[in-house]
Amino acid sequence: MKVVLQNLTKTFPSRNKKSNEEVVAVSDFSFTIPDGQLIGLLGPSGCGKSTTLYMISGLQKPTSGRIFFGDDDVTELSTENRGIGLVFQNYALYPHMTVKQNILFPLQNLRGADRLSKDEMLDRAQNAARLVQIEELMERKPSELSGGQQQRVAIARALVKMPRVLLLDEPLSNLDARLRLQTREEIRRIQKETRITTVFVTHDQEEAMSISDMIVVMRAGIVQQTGKPQDVYDNPANLFVAKFLGTPPINVFSGRVQGGRLFIGEDAVLDVPDVPDQAVTVGIRPEGFVLDPQGPLRCHPTNVEVMGRDVSIVSTHPAAASPVIRSIINADLRVDISQELVRYALKPHKVFIFSKDTEARIPFEVK
Amino acid sequence: MVDSKHQWKAWIYLAPAIALLLVFTVWPIINTVRMAFLENYSGLKAAGGQAFAFGLGNFTKVIEYRRFVSCLKNTVLLCVWTVPISTVLALLIAVSLNAIRPLQRTLQTIFFLPYVTNSIAIGMVFAAMFNIVGSFYGTENEIVVTAGIINNIIEFFGGEPVNWINYGSTYTANLTVMIVYIVWNALPFKILVLLGGLQSINKQYYEAARVDGTPRWRVLTRITVPLLSPMLAYVIITSFIDGFKEYTSIVGIFGENMGPPDDAGRLNTMVGFIYDSLSTNSQGRASAAALILFAIILVVTLVNLRISKKRVHY
């Protein structure tokens, strides 16, 4: 089921009674979610991603704009008639019911022609449980399950009605690091198996990047960029997106373009012939540094972090926006940080230039 | 844990409370048991130096006493009627209060007001509301004037006025008034407890229920009530205990007469029975009745706890 969001806007009345100013949670959000895809809504807390999800679910009404499931306009439709499955951040499993009762609950609510026989219900519940691999837990109470198992039950409960759209609100935030990795693969697998159009919300860019077909990066209610995770990572539209994606985060420097050359401090690091002279912000991905005795960028190394396959050189530079900059280098290269200076050459496609004022990306031709 | 060297300090701090509890709580309990098993025990006679034989005489006397069965019946009937009615009403009111936004605080205060009002005073107001004749202690020959607002309302809708509590009123009418009064009196505290419970239920359960298209009635019975069950259990158990100790409310409506003018003591309860025994200096009989009441409350509470173990989800 294709989901179309058209100029979706949601404002809340201000909590401050004195000012009549409204809080804009989501502003003019337009996006088409292709059928059968997994979409990650990504952004820092308060960026409107959850509000967007709740508007798709119908639990919140948009202030303006329309929502379509396929060709049906569902904007005025109430939650229960939209045919969605929603997995809450803390799962919201009914604590007094067993896993089986929890999964059966949505089916027992069906009335009239949709009503299933007892056997059909049990069958559907069993299938949902098998899909998320919790068949042996059916008689347990939610309190007797681990976080990951509760998560699966919540997904099973959302899937048992065979929803047109599956929505997940921060599905992994309550899990520990190991379970998180495992569960996100699981979500990916379930989505692939069911082919249900799925939207999930997260503030964790790694999570979104790793399993989404497409990501939507939001900030303060406004969509910053949409696209395939790798495309967004490789081609950030602005400084915010560049900073938000990637671990370790991108290194930011203040710099300037002068005579077709990009300067960071006093170091002319790249030739950018078609960029007019101006003050700019420069972002360099940690993997964009190459150790080179003749390299133009001179940094003062402070220490080396060994991460197994790679090492990360922590160094400082007077023009850097953050106290330290991190570069990721192949561990095979021995790094001597006792030296005063470490010199880097830069991979041009890992370097982004942003306007100092608008923070928008300034494209440049790589020779 | 205080180390043993300094424990004597703790004991000193506790000593006044322990001393008072021993004198005014523990000893009276022991003494009640003692008096209950001493034949025909009376405080006056004991003071005169009389000795009493050990035996079960007080218990047989209590059970054979003319009014005992009616006292027990009144107590049980009031409990059985008022506890479910007041609990269900309180639940519905609390759920409704919880569902509204404007005026919630104001209504909450209004519903709680009876709790801070003296129950004898409320009883007198109820007596006036259910009154049918000019004077409360009416006689057969008194002129009948409809005075109570309840009968005024009944007449307004074309009904026949009912003799609720006055001379010649029926037991059923008396009991109805008592049930209405006790339920009304019990509501505020229950609403308060249940509303508190409701407000601590995570809103996401209701959002989940909405997504699942759960009908309202099912939300109440399958989600709200189970999630509220610890509060409900607390409310039911304590109100059964309060119910078995019912006394003040009868005095509030009928005065010390404990019944309509022509049948004094008709609505007397277990606690009333104990007080009556004390006032005739039959401490032995009063003690035996108190132990019987204690046994009943104990059994009912155990049954309650047994049921709640299966039904309550903590």
PDB file of N, CA and C in Angstrom, chain B residues 3 23 102 120 139 163 171 188 198-199 220 261 263 271 278 282 290-291 293 313:
ATOM      1  N   ASP B   3      23.472  -0.297  64.841  1.00  0.00           N
ATOM      2  CA  ASP B   3      24.281  -1.333  65.500  1.00  0.00           C
ATOM      3  C   ASP B   3      23.808  -1.505  66.939  1.00  0.00           C
ATOM      4  N   VAL B  23      -1.467  -0.663  76.610  1.00  0.00           N
ATOM      5  CA  VAL B  23      -2.552  -0.385  77.556  1.00  0.00           C
ATOM      6  C   VAL B  23      -3.894  -0.257  76.848  1.00  0.00           C
ATOM      7  N   PRO B 102     -12.650  19.927  30.761  1.00  0.00           N
ATOM      8  CA  PRO B 102     -13.075  21.115  31.503  1.00  0.00           C
ATOM      9  C   PRO B 102     -13.881  20.700  32.732  1.00  0.00           C
ATOM     10  N   ILE B 120     -23.364  12.170  60.780  1.00  0.00           N
ATOM     11  CA  ILE B 120     -24.623  12.321  61.529  1.00  0.00           C
ATOM     12  C   ILE B 120     -25.429  13.465  60.922  1.00  0.00           C
ATOM     13  N   THR B 139     -46.684   9.685  65.456  1.00  0.00           N
ATOM     14  CA  THR B 139     -47.528   8.625  65.997  1.00  0.00           C
ATOM     15  C   THR B 139     -48.596   8.315  64.978  1.00  0.00           C
ATOM     16  N   ASN B 163     -44.089   5.925  52.606  1.00  0.00           N
ATOM     17  CA  ASN B 163     -43.707   6.114  54.005  1.00  0.00           C
ATOM     18  C   ASN B 163     -42.334   5.484  54.200  1.00  0.00           C
ATOM     19  N   TYR B 171     -40.167  -2.444  56.520  1.00  0.00           N
ATOM     20  CA  TYR B 171     -38.747  -2.760  56.634  1.00  0.00           C
ATOM     21  C   TYR B 171     -38.036  -2.493  55.315  1.00  0.00           C
ATOM     22  N   PRO B 188     -17.605   9.241  47.907  1.00  0.00           N
ATOM     23  CA  PRO B 188     -16.460  10.160  47.720  1.00  0.00           C
ATOM     24  C   PRO B 188     -15.108   9.481  47.844  1.00  0.00           C
ATOM     25  N   LEU B 198      -6.990   5.510  38.144  1.00  0.00           N
ATOM     26  CA  LEU B 198      -7.178   5.727  36.706  1.00  0.00           C
ATOM     27  C   LEU B 198      -6.118   6.648  36.138  1.00  0.00           C
ATOM     28  N   GLN B 199      -5.791   7.689  36.917  1.00  0.00           N
ATOM     29  CA  GLN B 199      -4.852   8.672  36.389  1.00  0.00           C
ATOM     30  C   GLN B 199      -3.439   8.125  36.315  1.00  0.00           C
ATOM     31  N   LEU B 220     -13.619  -0.669  28.873  1.00  0.00           N
ATOM     32  CA  LEU B 220     -13.871  -0.602  30.307  1.00  0.00           C
ATOM     33  C   LEU B 220     -13.655  -1.958  30.974  1.00  0.00           C
ATOM     34  N   PRO B 261     -40.442   4.796  64.700  1.00  0.00           N
ATOM     35  CA  PRO B 261     -40.961   4.988  66.054  1.00  0.00           C
ATOM     36  C   PRO B 261     -41.741   3.792  66.580  1.00  0.00           C
ATOM     37  N   ASP B 263     -41.218   0.624  65.892  1.00  0.00           N
ATOM     38  CA  ASP B 263     -40.471  -0.636  65.973  1.00  0.00           C
ATOM     39  C   ASP B 263     -39.009  -0.329  66.276  1.00  0.00           C
ATOM     40  N   VAL B 271     -22.716  -3.892  65.513  1.00  0.00           N
ATOM     41  CA  VAL B 271     -22.049  -2.946  66.401  1.00  0.00           C
ATOM     42  C   VAL B 271     -23.059  -2.343  67.375  1.00  0.00           C
ATOM     43  N   LEU B 278     -23.277  -3.405  76.174  1.00  0.00           N
ATOM     44  CA  LEU B 278     -22.424  -2.647  77.092  1.00  0.00           C
ATOM     45  C   LEU B 278     -23.269  -1.750  77.981  1.00  0.00           C
ATOM     46  N   SER B 282     -23.486  -5.723  80.365  1.00  0.00           N
ATOM     47  CA  SER B 282     -23.221  -7.136  80.082  1.00  0.00           C
ATOM     48  C   SER B 282     -21.967  -7.231  79.234  1.00  0.00           C
ATOM     49  N   ALA B 290     -18.587  -9.182  69.956  1.00  0.00           N
ATOM     50  CA  ALA B 290     -17.465  -8.565  69.254  1.00  0.00           C
ATOM     51  C   ALA B 290     -16.598  -9.626  68.596  1.00  0.00           C
ATOM     52  N   LEU B 291     -16.386 -10.749  69.320  1.00  0.00           N
ATOM     53  CA  LEU B 291     -15.578 -11.828  68.743  1.00  0.00           C
ATOM     54  C   LEU B 291     -16.280 -12.464  67.554  1.00  0.00           C
ATOM     55  N   LEU B 293     -18.367 -10.919  65.551  1.00  0.00           N
ATOM     56  CA  LEU B 293     -18.217  -9.951  64.461  1.00  0.00           C
ATOM     57  C   LEU B 293     -16.822 -10.027  63.858  1.00  0.00           C
ATOM     58  N   HIS B 313      -4.525  -7.914  39.080  1.00  0.00           N
ATOM     59  CA  HIS B 313      -3.274  -7.925  38.330  1.00  0.00           C
ATOM     60  C   HIS B 313      -2.403  -6.787  38.817  1.00  0.00           C
TER      61      HIS B 313
END
